Tab-separated table of C-alpha atoms in Angstrom:
chain	number	residue	atom	x	y	z
A	18	MET	CA	-247.657	-36.514	19.896
A	19	PRO	CA	-245.386	-39.515	21.162
A	20	GLU	CA	-248.549	-40.481	23.466
A	21	HIS	CA	-250.911	-40.047	20.682
A	22	ILE	CA	-248.239	-42.455	18.216
A	23	LEU	CA	-248.320	-45.013	21.435
A	24	SER	CA	-252.444	-45.342	21.074
A	25	GLY	CA	-252.655	-45.456	18.000
A	26	ILE	CA	-250.346	-48.790	18.016
A	27	LYS	CA	-252.364	-49.818	21.171
A	28	ALA	CA	-255.243	-49.970	18.485
A	29	LEU	CA	-253.887	-51.522	16.138
A	30	VAL	CA	-252.766	-54.594	18.516
A	31	ALA	CA	-256.065	-54.616	20.263
A	32	MET	CA	-257.412	-54.883	16.708
A	33	LYS	CA	-254.908	-57.655	15.782
A	34	MET	CA	-256.118	-58.975	19.019
A	35	ARG	CA	-259.774	-58.823	18.279
A	36	LYS	CA	-259.095	-60.583	14.819
A	37	GLU	CA	-257.166	-64.090	16.805
A	38	GLY	CA	-260.409	-64.054	19.035
A	39	LYS	CA	-259.636	-62.365	22.328
A	40	LEU	CA	-262.272	-60.710	24.021
A	41	GLN	CA	-262.463	-57.146	24.909
A	42	LYS	CA	-262.083	-57.729	28.421
A	43	GLU	CA	-259.136	-60.065	28.116
A	44	ILE	CA	-256.960	-56.941	25.292
A	45	ALA	CA	-258.079	-54.555	28.465
A	46	GLU	CA	-256.294	-56.540	30.969
A	47	TYR	CA	-253.674	-57.544	28.621
A	48	LEU	CA	-252.875	-53.827	27.527
A	49	ASN	CA	-254.010	-52.310	31.348
A	50	MET	CA	-256.114	-50.182	29.783
A	51	ASP	CA	-259.577	-49.001	30.309
A	52	ARG	CA	-262.489	-51.475	28.525
A	53	SER	CA	-264.506	-48.252	27.162
A	54	ILE	CA	-261.145	-47.183	25.420
A	55	VAL	CA	-260.759	-50.777	23.911
A	56	SER	CA	-264.433	-50.605	23.016
A	57	HIS	CA	-263.444	-47.191	21.061
A	58	TYR	CA	-260.566	-48.799	19.137
A	59	LEU	CA	-262.339	-51.569	18.346
A	60	HIS	CA	-265.033	-49.543	16.653
A	61	GLY	CA	-263.091	-47.553	14.747
A	62	ARG	CA	-262.835	-44.717	16.740
A	63	TYR	CA	-259.623	-44.659	17.132
A	64	PRO	CA	-256.914	-41.563	17.115
A	65	SER	CA	-256.571	-38.956	14.269
A	66	ASP	CA	-256.079	-40.603	10.470
A	67	ARG	CA	-252.408	-39.124	10.836
A	68	VAL	CA	-251.674	-40.724	14.241
A	69	MET	CA	-252.851	-44.242	12.778
A	70	LYS	CA	-250.545	-43.882	9.083
A	71	VAL	CA	-247.799	-43.223	11.271
A	72	SER	CA	-248.899	-45.697	13.562
A	73	GLU	CA	-248.932	-48.241	10.979
A	74	VAL	CA	-245.633	-47.395	9.357
A	75	ILE	CA	-244.017	-48.464	12.864
A	76	VAL	CA	-246.054	-51.885	12.971
A	77	GLU	CA	-245.125	-52.533	9.597
A	78	LEU	CA	-240.860	-51.920	9.828
A	79	PRO	CA	-238.495	-54.647	10.521
A	80	VAL	CA	-238.553	-55.734	14.248
A	81	GLU	CA	-235.751	-55.019	15.277
A	82	TYR	CA	-235.866	-51.388	14.271
A	83	GLY	CA	-240.471	-51.113	15.286
A	84	ALA	CA	-239.154	-52.475	18.970
A	85	ARG	CA	-236.535	-49.620	19.884
A	86	ILE	CA	-239.234	-47.215	18.599
A	87	ILE	CA	-241.836	-48.631	20.525
A	88	HIS	CA	-240.035	-48.458	23.460
A	89	SER	CA	-238.873	-45.006	22.908
A	90	LEU	CA	-242.288	-43.743	22.527
A	91	SER	CA	-243.943	-46.133	25.668
A	92	ASN	CA	-242.669	-45.030	29.454
A	93	ASP	CA	-243.905	-48.697	30.731
A	94	LYS	CA	-241.378	-51.297	29.470
A	95	TYR	CA	-243.959	-54.550	30.124
A	96	ILE	CA	-246.715	-52.938	28.376
A	97	ALA	CA	-244.075	-51.838	25.173
A	98	LYS	CA	-243.315	-56.009	25.540
A	99	LYS	CA	-246.872	-56.788	25.411
A	100	LEU	CA	-247.183	-54.576	22.419
A	101	ILE	CA	-244.108	-56.152	20.783
A	102	LYS	CA	-244.891	-59.470	21.633
A	103	VAL	CA	-248.436	-59.331	19.676
A	104	ILE	CA	-247.002	-57.227	16.630
A	105	TYR	CA	-244.216	-58.713	15.540
A	106	ASN	CA	-244.506	-62.360	17.870
A	107	ALA	CA	-240.329	-62.103	18.374
A	108	LYS	CA	-238.063	-63.004	20.824
A	109	ILE	CA	-234.027	-62.435	21.737
A	110	LYS	CA	-232.347	-65.211	20.400
A	111	ILE	CA	-228.173	-65.692	20.767
A	112	GLU	CA	-226.424	-66.904	17.662
A	113	LYS	CA	-224.491	-69.899	19.803
A	114	ASP	CA	-221.802	-70.176	17.416
A	115	LYS	CA	-220.796	-65.793	17.201
A	116	CYS	CA	-221.335	-65.270	21.172
A	117	LEU	CA	-217.976	-65.118	22.332
A	118	ALA	CA	-219.047	-64.441	25.917
A	119	CYS	CA	-217.218	-60.723	25.477
A	120	GLY	CA	-220.091	-59.012	28.279
A	121	ALA	CA	-220.469	-56.075	26.327
A	122	CYS	CA	-224.105	-57.080	26.306
A	123	LEU	CA	-224.208	-57.271	30.279
A	124	GLY	CA	-226.140	-54.188	32.372
A	125	CYS	CA	-229.637	-55.483	31.230
A	126	GLU	CA	-231.374	-57.045	34.087
A	127	ALA	CA	-232.286	-60.335	31.680
A	128	ILE	CA	-229.084	-61.272	30.660
A	129	SER	CA	-226.261	-62.888	32.600
A	130	ILE	CA	-223.067	-64.734	31.828
A	131	GLU	CA	-223.230	-68.370	32.920
A	132	GLY	CA	-220.168	-70.527	32.589
A	133	ILE	CA	-218.961	-69.439	29.233
A	134	GLU	CA	-222.232	-68.482	27.646
A	135	VAL	CA	-224.433	-65.708	27.234
A	136	LYS	CA	-228.515	-66.732	28.968
A	137	ILE	CA	-231.217	-64.395	28.546
A	138	ASN	CA	-233.857	-64.487	31.596
A	139	GLU	CA	-237.213	-64.290	28.729
A	140	ASN	CA	-239.395	-63.215	31.290
A	141	ARG	CA	-237.486	-60.469	32.349
A	142	CYS	CA	-236.451	-59.457	28.796
A	143	VAL	CA	-238.451	-56.771	27.388
A	144	LEU	CA	-237.844	-56.591	23.993
A	145	CYS	CA	-236.146	-53.444	24.058
A	146	GLY	CA	-233.575	-54.582	21.622
A	147	GLU	CA	-230.358	-52.499	23.499
A	148	CYS	CA	-228.396	-55.642	23.835
A	149	ILE	CA	-228.247	-56.195	19.708
A	150	SER	CA	-226.753	-52.967	19.434
A	151	LYS	CA	-224.177	-53.612	21.991
A	152	CYS	CA	-223.162	-56.896	20.653
A	153	PRO	CA	-220.131	-56.446	18.835
A	154	MET	CA	-220.220	-59.571	17.356
A	155	ASN	CA	-223.777	-59.415	16.135
A	156	ALA	CA	-224.742	-62.632	17.660
A	157	LEU	CA	-227.829	-61.503	19.230
A	158	LYS	CA	-231.281	-61.145	17.058
A	159	PHE	CA	-234.903	-60.532	17.007
A	160	VAL	CA	-236.289	-64.204	16.022
A	161	GLU	CA	-239.834	-65.266	14.972
A	162	GLU	CA	-241.563	-67.326	17.743
B	9	MET	CA	-215.780	-47.213	26.318
B	10	GLN	CA	-212.515	-49.442	26.158
B	11	ILE	CA	-209.209	-47.634	26.953
B	12	LYS	CA	-206.209	-48.863	25.331
B	13	GLU	CA	-202.811	-47.859	26.675
B	14	GLU	CA	-199.532	-48.970	25.978
B	15	TYR	CA	-196.307	-48.430	27.907
B	16	ASN	CA	-193.256	-50.052	28.104
B	17	GLY	CA	-193.374	-52.971	25.846
B	18	THR	CA	-197.028	-53.785	27.537
B	19	ILE	CA	-200.480	-52.622	25.773
B	20	THR	CA	-203.530	-52.629	28.201
B	21	ILE	CA	-207.373	-52.622	27.182
B	22	SER	CA	-209.484	-52.119	29.603
B	23	ARG	CA	-213.389	-51.527	29.729
B	24	GLU	CA	-215.472	-50.824	33.026
B	25	GLY	CA	-218.789	-51.788	33.255
B	26	VAL	CA	-221.055	-54.249	35.433
B	27	GLU	CA	-217.846	-56.313	34.283
B	28	LYS	CA	-214.574	-55.048	34.610
B	29	ARG	CA	-212.407	-56.473	31.772
B	30	VAL	CA	-208.491	-55.613	31.485
B	31	LEU	CA	-206.212	-57.230	28.825
B	32	THR	CA	-202.607	-57.004	29.203
B	33	TRP	CA	-200.391	-58.224	26.334
B	34	SER	CA	-196.121	-58.062	27.526
B	35	ASP	CA	-193.581	-58.043	25.455
B	36	HIS	CA	-190.706	-59.577	27.573
B	37	ILE	CA	-192.716	-62.633	27.346
B	38	CYS	CA	-194.420	-62.659	24.074
B	39	VAL	CA	-192.611	-64.947	21.253
B	40	GLY	CA	-194.222	-63.942	18.579
B	41	CYS	CA	-196.318	-66.993	17.728
B	42	GLY	CA	-198.704	-65.397	16.408
B	43	ILE	CA	-201.329	-67.944	17.752
B	44	CYS	CA	-203.362	-65.314	19.635
B	45	HIS	CA	-203.663	-63.363	15.956
B	46	ASP	CA	-204.966	-66.897	14.609
B	47	ILE	CA	-207.630	-67.197	16.768
B	48	CYS	CA	-208.976	-63.794	17.477
B	49	PRO	CA	-212.420	-63.909	16.647
B	50	THR	CA	-212.438	-59.830	15.446
B	51	LYS	CA	-208.953	-59.670	14.125
B	52	ALA	CA	-208.005	-57.033	16.077
B	53	ILE	CA	-204.316	-58.267	16.687
B	54	THR	CA	-201.864	-57.319	14.084
B	55	MET	CA	-198.126	-59.143	13.991
B	56	GLY	CA	-194.928	-56.782	13.368
B	57	PRO	CA	-192.401	-57.689	10.794
B	58	LEU	CA	-191.382	-60.700	12.959
B	59	GLY	CA	-188.419	-61.894	10.670
B	60	ALA	CA	-186.814	-58.610	11.250
B	61	ILE	CA	-187.464	-58.080	14.741
B	62	ALA	CA	-186.110	-61.435	15.412
B	63	LYS	CA	-182.848	-60.911	13.752
B	64	GLY	CA	-182.635	-57.400	15.766
B	65	ASP	CA	-182.872	-55.416	12.511
B	66	ILE	CA	-185.694	-53.101	13.952
B	67	ASP	CA	-186.883	-52.352	17.045
B	68	ALA	CA	-190.389	-53.121	17.188
B	69	PRO	CA	-193.438	-54.820	18.994
B	70	LYS	CA	-194.295	-58.085	18.066
B	71	LEU	CA	-197.817	-57.399	17.686
B	72	ASP	CA	-200.454	-54.560	18.337
B	73	ILE	CA	-203.993	-55.073	19.490
B	74	ASP	CA	-206.941	-52.709	17.899
B	75	GLY	CA	-208.499	-51.493	20.866
B	76	ASN	CA	-211.637	-50.262	18.989
B	77	VAL	CA	-211.765	-54.035	17.520
B	78	CYS	CA	-211.011	-55.843	20.290
B	79	VAL	CA	-214.084	-57.361	22.339
B	80	LEU	CA	-212.017	-57.905	25.391
B	81	CYS	CA	-213.582	-61.771	25.176
B	82	GLY	CA	-210.216	-63.137	26.197
B	83	MET	CA	-209.554	-65.727	23.541
B	84	CYS	CA	-206.447	-64.895	22.991
B	85	ALA	CA	-205.232	-64.987	26.877
B	86	CYS	CA	-207.062	-68.811	27.200
B	87	ALA	CA	-205.362	-69.779	23.851
B	88	CYS	CA	-201.448	-68.246	24.727
B	89	PRO	CA	-199.327	-70.966	25.068
B	90	PHE	CA	-196.914	-68.694	27.165
B	91	ASN	CA	-198.909	-66.602	29.601
B	92	ALA	CA	-198.130	-63.262	27.261
B	93	ILE	CA	-201.585	-62.044	26.883
B	94	ASP	CA	-203.987	-62.287	30.065
B	95	LEU	CA	-207.890	-61.241	30.969
B	96	LYS	CA	-208.885	-60.404	34.354
B	97	ILE	CA	-212.657	-60.348	34.674
B	98	ASN	CA	-213.544	-58.345	37.980
B	99	ASP	CA	-209.340	-58.452	38.795
B	100	LYS	CA	-209.605	-62.783	38.380
B	101	SER	CA	-207.370	-63.788	35.358
B	102	ILE	CA	-209.259	-65.693	33.090
B	103	LYS	CA	-206.867	-68.563	33.390
B	104	GLU	CA	-208.502	-69.473	37.075
B	105	LEU	CA	-211.688	-69.250	36.431
B	106	PRO	CA	-212.887	-72.864	35.416
B	107	GLN	CA	-215.554	-72.350	33.070
B	108	TYR	CA	-212.710	-70.831	30.262
B	109	PRO	CA	-210.798	-73.410	28.262
B	110	LYS	CA	-206.870	-73.625	29.038
B	111	ILE	CA	-204.297	-74.873	27.099
B	112	LEU	CA	-202.774	-77.720	28.958
B	113	ARG	CA	-199.157	-77.118	29.716
B	114	ASN	CA	-197.239	-77.983	32.475
B	115	ILE	CA	-193.640	-78.533	33.783
B	116	THR	CA	-193.201	-80.258	36.850
B	117	LEU	CA	-190.018	-80.569	39.030
B	118	SER	CA	-189.083	-83.049	41.853
B	119	GLN	CA	-186.902	-81.629	44.329
B	120	GLU	CA	-186.290	-84.626	45.862
B	121	THR	CA	-185.078	-86.062	42.564
B	122	CYS	CA	-183.013	-82.997	41.745
B	123	VAL	CA	-179.079	-83.645	42.558
B	124	LEU	CA	-178.796	-79.645	41.470
B	125	CYS	CA	-176.490	-80.300	38.700
B	126	GLY	CA	-177.521	-76.952	37.131
B	127	GLN	CA	-177.984	-78.473	33.449
B	128	CYS	CA	-180.786	-77.332	33.103
B	129	GLU	CA	-179.961	-74.124	34.146
B	130	ILE	CA	-177.619	-73.810	31.160
B	131	VAL	CA	-179.660	-75.030	28.606
B	132	CYS	CA	-182.882	-73.377	28.833
B	133	PRO	CA	-183.446	-71.239	26.203
B	134	GLN	CA	-185.821	-68.546	28.657
B	135	GLY	CA	-183.329	-68.664	30.954
B	136	ALA	CA	-186.029	-69.705	33.439
B	137	ILE	CA	-184.877	-72.276	35.712
B	138	GLU	CA	-182.234	-71.112	38.249
B	139	VAL	CA	-180.415	-73.758	40.605
B	140	GLU	CA	-179.527	-72.426	44.269
B	141	ARG	CA	-176.854	-74.585	45.850
B	142	GLU	CA	-175.748	-74.270	49.229
B	143	LEU	CA	-172.677	-76.837	49.359
B	144	PRO	CA	-171.195	-77.772	52.147
B	145	PRO	CA	-167.249	-76.353	53.131
B	146	ARG	CA	-164.798	-78.152	51.293
B	147	LYS	CA	-162.885	-79.127	54.400
B	148	ASN	CA	-166.385	-81.637	55.093
B	149	LEU	CA	-164.872	-83.264	51.908
B	150	VAL	CA	-161.273	-83.466	52.357
B	151	LEU	CA	-160.489	-84.849	55.311
B	152	GLY	CA	-156.944	-85.145	56.757
B	153	GLU	CA	-154.520	-83.694	59.527
B	154	ILE	CA	-151.207	-81.232	59.234
B	155	SER	CA	-149.269	-80.222	61.598
B	156	ILE	CA	-146.003	-78.099	61.283
B	157	ASN	CA	-143.086	-78.822	63.800
B	158	LYS	CA	-142.372	-75.389	64.873
B	159	ASP	CA	-139.320	-76.424	66.692
B	160	LYS	CA	-137.902	-77.915	63.065
B	161	CYS	CA	-139.567	-75.156	61.020
B	162	VAL	CA	-136.727	-72.907	59.730
B	163	LEU	CA	-139.664	-70.708	58.366
B	164	CYS	CA	-137.906	-71.148	54.319
B	165	GLY	CA	-141.440	-71.022	53.022
B	166	ILE	CA	-140.607	-73.968	50.585
B	167	CYS	CA	-143.679	-75.947	51.633
B	168	ALA	CA	-145.906	-72.801	50.861
B	169	GLU	CA	-144.002	-72.037	47.087
B	170	TYR	CA	-145.254	-75.994	46.234
B	171	CYS	CA	-148.765	-75.864	48.202
B	172	PRO	CA	-151.406	-76.532	45.038
B	173	ALA	CA	-154.244	-74.863	47.380
B	174	ASP	CA	-152.276	-72.012	48.617
B	175	ALA	CA	-152.985	-73.071	52.444
B	176	ILE	CA	-149.633	-72.041	53.713
B	177	ASP	CA	-148.702	-68.474	54.475
B	178	LEU	CA	-145.578	-67.222	55.982
B	179	ILE	CA	-146.374	-63.886	58.202
B	180	PRO	CA	-143.713	-61.521	57.817
B	181	ASN	CA	-142.405	-60.189	61.079
B	182	ASP	CA	-143.005	-56.330	62.142
B	183	MET	CA	-139.938	-54.496	60.531
B	184	ASN	CA	-139.977	-51.938	63.259
B	185	SER	CA	-139.605	-54.454	66.031
B	186	LEU	CA	-136.294	-55.685	67.362
B	187	SER	CA	-135.906	-58.896	66.329
B	188	PRO	CA	-133.950	-59.555	63.396
B	189	LYS	CA	-136.234	-62.270	61.578
B	190	PRO	CA	-138.262	-61.286	58.698
B	191	ILE	CA	-140.446	-64.216	59.063
B	192	LYS	CA	-142.516	-64.470	62.363
B	193	ASP	CA	-144.658	-67.602	61.759
B	194	ILE	CA	-146.045	-69.844	59.468
B	195	VAL	CA	-149.757	-70.875	59.413
B	196	VAL	CA	-151.655	-73.517	57.689
B	197	ASP	CA	-155.415	-73.002	56.312
B	198	THR	CA	-157.069	-76.484	57.016
B	199	ASP	CA	-159.969	-75.310	55.338
B	200	ALA	CA	-158.613	-74.928	52.520
B	201	CYS	CA	-155.751	-77.958	52.615
B	202	VAL	CA	-156.171	-80.669	50.644
B	203	PHE	CA	-153.918	-82.901	52.449
B	204	CYS	CA	-151.953	-83.943	49.109
B	205	LYS	CA	-148.326	-84.111	51.195
B	206	VAL	CA	-146.542	-82.055	48.508
B	207	CYS	CA	-145.804	-79.342	51.506
B	208	GLU	CA	-144.119	-82.904	53.811
B	209	LYS	CA	-142.198	-84.131	50.696
B	210	ALA	CA	-141.016	-80.427	50.006
B	211	CYS	CA	-139.857	-79.484	53.221
B	212	PRO	CA	-136.009	-79.561	53.758
B	213	HIS	CA	-136.355	-80.362	57.835
B	214	ASP	CA	-139.319	-83.060	57.680
B	215	ALA	CA	-141.385	-80.255	59.978
B	216	ILE	CA	-144.260	-81.174	58.514
B	217	GLU	CA	-146.292	-84.337	58.879
B	218	VAL	CA	-150.023	-84.650	56.965
B	219	ILE	CA	-152.248	-87.159	57.510
B	220	CYS	CA	-154.795	-87.734	54.309
B	221	TYR	CA	-157.890	-89.974	55.587
B	222	LYS	CA	-158.874	-90.707	51.912
B	223	CYS	CA	-155.345	-91.514	50.487
B	224	PRO	CA	-154.109	-95.046	50.070
B	225	LEU	CA	-151.033	-94.513	51.648
B	226	ALA	CA	-152.640	-93.208	54.955
B	227	LYS	CA	-155.219	-94.996	57.145
B	228	ARG	CA	-158.772	-94.600	55.820
B	229	ILE	CA	-161.912	-93.609	57.871
B	230	GLU	CA	-165.345	-94.006	56.550
B	231	LYS	CA	-166.867	-92.262	53.685
B	232	PRO	CA	-168.593	-89.661	55.156
B	233	LYS	CA	-172.210	-88.977	53.552
B	234	LEU	CA	-171.701	-86.008	52.108
B	235	TYR	CA	-174.895	-85.670	49.807
B	236	THR	CA	-176.704	-85.020	52.451
B	237	ASP	CA	-175.278	-82.059	53.527
B	238	ILE	CA	-175.856	-80.217	49.815
B	239	LYS	CA	-178.640	-78.696	49.927
B	240	GLY	CA	-180.471	-76.189	47.507
B	241	LYS	CA	-183.195	-75.556	45.560
B	242	THR	CA	-184.297	-75.587	41.636
B	243	THR	CA	-187.087	-72.893	40.702
B	244	ILE	CA	-188.721	-72.464	37.551
B	245	ASP	CA	-189.839	-69.162	36.274
B	246	LYS	CA	-193.679	-70.961	35.023
B	247	ASP	CA	-193.809	-67.198	33.224
B	248	LEU	CA	-190.899	-67.876	31.502
B	249	CYS	CA	-190.780	-71.085	30.812
B	250	VAL	CA	-192.184	-72.672	27.222
B	251	THR	CA	-192.425	-75.856	27.687
B	252	CYS	CA	-189.955	-77.036	25.286
B	253	GLY	CA	-188.273	-79.804	26.948
B	254	TRP	CA	-184.878	-79.122	27.234
B	255	CYS	CA	-184.314	-79.574	30.699
B	256	GLU	CA	-186.721	-82.982	30.743
B	257	ASN	CA	-184.418	-84.133	27.929
B	258	ILE	CA	-180.856	-82.987	29.375
B	259	CYS	CA	-181.984	-84.155	33.374
B	260	PRO	CA	-179.545	-86.858	34.454
B	261	VAL	CA	-182.033	-88.267	37.018
B	262	ASN	CA	-185.370	-87.945	35.361
B	263	ALA	CA	-186.442	-84.873	37.706
B	264	ILE	CA	-188.199	-82.777	35.364
B	265	LYS	CA	-191.775	-83.480	33.220
B	266	VAL	CA	-193.149	-81.324	30.354
B	267	GLU	CA	-196.226	-81.486	29.416
B	268	LYS	CA	-196.301	-79.815	25.904
B	269	PRO	CA	-199.269	-77.570	24.243
B	270	PHE	CA	-199.682	-79.369	21.030
B	271	GLU	CA	-198.840	-82.602	18.893
B	272	GLY	CA	-197.974	-82.236	15.963
B	273	GLU	CA	-194.912	-81.752	13.443
B	274	LEU	CA	-192.863	-79.294	11.842
B	275	ILE	CA	-192.552	-79.025	8.162
B	276	ILE	CA	-189.265	-77.533	6.564
B	277	ASP	CA	-189.748	-77.160	2.616
B	278	GLU	CA	-186.005	-77.218	2.210
B	279	LYS	CA	-185.804	-76.409	-1.304
B	280	ALA	CA	-187.661	-72.985	-0.362
B	281	CYS	CA	-185.539	-72.584	2.588
B	282	ASN	CA	-182.953	-69.489	1.738
B	283	ALA	CA	-180.999	-69.687	5.073
B	284	CYS	CA	-181.736	-66.189	6.599
B	285	GLY	CA	-182.036	-67.375	9.746
B	286	ALA	CA	-185.136	-65.255	10.950
B	287	CYS	CA	-186.692	-68.567	12.429
B	288	VAL	CA	-183.856	-70.025	14.370
B	289	ALA	CA	-183.454	-66.161	15.778
B	290	ILE	CA	-187.373	-66.039	16.859
B	291	CYS	CA	-187.261	-70.231	18.155
B	292	PRO	CA	-188.073	-69.554	21.991
B	293	CYS	CA	-187.377	-73.396	22.359
B	294	ASN	CA	-183.616	-73.170	20.609
B	295	ALA	CA	-185.136	-76.073	18.343
B	296	LEU	CA	-184.145	-74.940	14.648
B	297	THR	CA	-180.633	-75.313	13.816
B	298	PHE	CA	-178.520	-75.155	11.016
B	299	PRO	CA	-175.887	-78.461	11.179
B	300	LYS	CA	-172.971	-78.544	9.723
B	301	PRO	CA	-173.370	-79.654	6.241
B	302	ALA	CA	-172.102	-83.139	5.715
B	303	ASP	CA	-171.784	-82.374	1.878
B	304	LYS	CA	-168.809	-79.653	0.982
B	305	ALA	CA	-170.690	-78.937	-2.557
B	306	GLN	CA	-173.574	-77.766	-0.594
B	307	LYS	CA	-173.993	-74.114	-0.897
B	308	VAL	CA	-177.016	-72.896	1.264
B	309	PRO	CA	-176.882	-74.571	4.895
B	310	ARG	CA	-180.144	-76.754	5.315
B	311	LEU	CA	-182.277	-75.886	8.008
B	312	ALA	CA	-183.000	-78.633	10.865
B	313	VAL	CA	-185.852	-78.808	13.445
B	314	ASN	CA	-185.733	-81.480	16.732
B	315	GLN	CA	-188.994	-82.524	16.669
B	316	ASP	CA	-188.569	-83.586	20.616
B	317	LEU	CA	-187.860	-79.538	21.927
B	318	CYS	CA	-190.279	-77.590	19.457
B	319	VAL	CA	-193.787	-76.467	21.020
B	320	LEU	CA	-194.905	-76.084	17.330
B	321	CYS	CA	-196.067	-72.613	18.150
B	322	GLY	CA	-195.456	-71.241	14.709
B	323	ALA	CA	-193.098	-68.694	15.203
B	324	CYS	CA	-190.593	-69.670	12.629
B	325	ALA	CA	-193.306	-70.008	10.320
B	326	LYS	CA	-194.627	-66.378	10.799
B	327	SER	CA	-191.417	-65.105	10.668
B	328	CYS	CA	-190.398	-66.898	7.639
B	329	PRO	CA	-190.248	-64.228	4.715
B	330	VAL	CA	-190.673	-67.218	2.115
B	331	SER	CA	-193.087	-69.741	4.117
B	332	ALA	CA	-190.455	-72.491	4.183
B	333	ILE	CA	-191.773	-73.647	7.546
B	334	THR	CA	-195.796	-75.586	7.942
B	335	VAL	CA	-196.749	-75.969	11.546
B	336	LYS	CA	-198.805	-79.148	11.589
B	337	ARG	CA	-200.531	-79.897	14.945
B	338	THR	CA	-202.775	-82.701	15.492
B	339	LYS	CA	-203.979	-82.362	18.757
B	340	ILE	CA	-204.381	-79.372	21.286
B	341	ASN	CA	-204.302	-80.554	25.063
B	342	MET	CA	-206.746	-78.409	26.279
B	343	THR	CA	-209.529	-78.665	28.679
B	344	GLU	CA	-213.102	-79.098	27.236
B	345	THR	CA	-215.649	-76.172	26.579
B	346	LYS	CA	-219.350	-76.414	25.993
B	347	ALA	CA	-219.397	-72.427	24.241
B	348	THR	CA	-219.394	-73.125	20.718
B	349	ALA	CA	-217.569	-70.395	19.704
B	350	TRP	CA	-214.753	-70.952	21.264
B	351	LYS	CA	-214.822	-74.421	20.709
B	352	LYS	CA	-214.581	-73.711	16.945
B	353	ALA	CA	-211.958	-71.272	17.180
B	354	PHE	CA	-209.787	-73.372	18.697
B	355	GLU	CA	-210.309	-75.978	16.198
B	356	LYS	CA	-208.938	-73.527	13.753
B	357	LEU	CA	-205.584	-73.932	15.247
B	358	LEU	CA	-205.497	-77.469	14.163
B	359	ALA	CA	-204.384	-78.426	11.000
B	360	LYS	CA	-206.828	-79.042	8.220
């Protein structure tokens, strides 16, 4: 079942990318999928209606919830990141006024403390949002790019 | 997962993980100033009833840290002017890490200038100073010669009775011996003798001769350089020192320099003060007193502060039950920090 919902989300992402003018080939490469599957999705032959319904609900959730669900559905965190990027166009930002550099968010390979400030390496960040749930000061949050 | 432990006047909160963080608070160093409480961004620190604790009415720790609320950021450790709180990140104290801001507060002592008078040791309100002196033997200071002519001496012991330094002793004879004399000998302890000539004057048989090298009646010798023989060391326990400045003020040779953490003043509302004495009891600097009233009609003694000795820690204000004391800090002597959240927290310590 999780795989089906993930496919549903991929179908929605593929359609969104097509609307933005991306080519089928580009979409397939971006999502690391077979081009024929992308083609199926784009021609309306996507997973069942129920799966699409659930996928649509997930996609419409606020990013901090949606991102966590998408990560829990996917085994590949980099694909999950790509899906989240297209759906929400979001990244994780640190509010410097709130961050105390307490180190509670450490443990993720994208996060490091430099000096007395927490830094996020955006290339390594997979937008899983786990740091947000760990931060005791609510200094981390998703923002639209 | 954070673990809180309390043992014998210390609180320890620790967290394992990518970084190992351990926060410790020691009751014996803490003066109850509450700066940690004021700066804590998560409101994890609560102060005890300081007035009653200061007066000794109740025996309770000066503060408590909520292990569930504390995020181990270390701001309290950086702000504590008295080193009562420390945060170790991977076994390294936050005070040694250059990226963290530090409140600058220091005491320096020049051993070369110090004459080991020990006045700082007496006035230090925290008992943080120790003066160890190794003085040369007294005989090096009092120079002279004393001799008893044993042929003339009748062993009467009058000299021993007069001697102000207890330097003359009569040695009793062994009673079992066949000799009938009760006194066998007379000895002078030249280390104890002050060459005062009292014995010489008292001796009924002129058996004693004393020459004092410093006495105007006797021949003089050049004053030996004794000060160089005085050795010793003054040590300051920097953990206990609160940089109040008593020692700097009292030092007769200006061997001590104190850098205080804050600048500003302490304001006392004389009308509100009911002279309970909690502030005087809690002040780690002995900067607050109730001087003797000049006006006899004055019923409540008036509280007075010596601004030079105050470190503006605010313990008095926190302990005052009627909020008669206000701490007005105008400047914090501290290192720069780029982190905005930290900067703002430290700014809160200043008067608005």
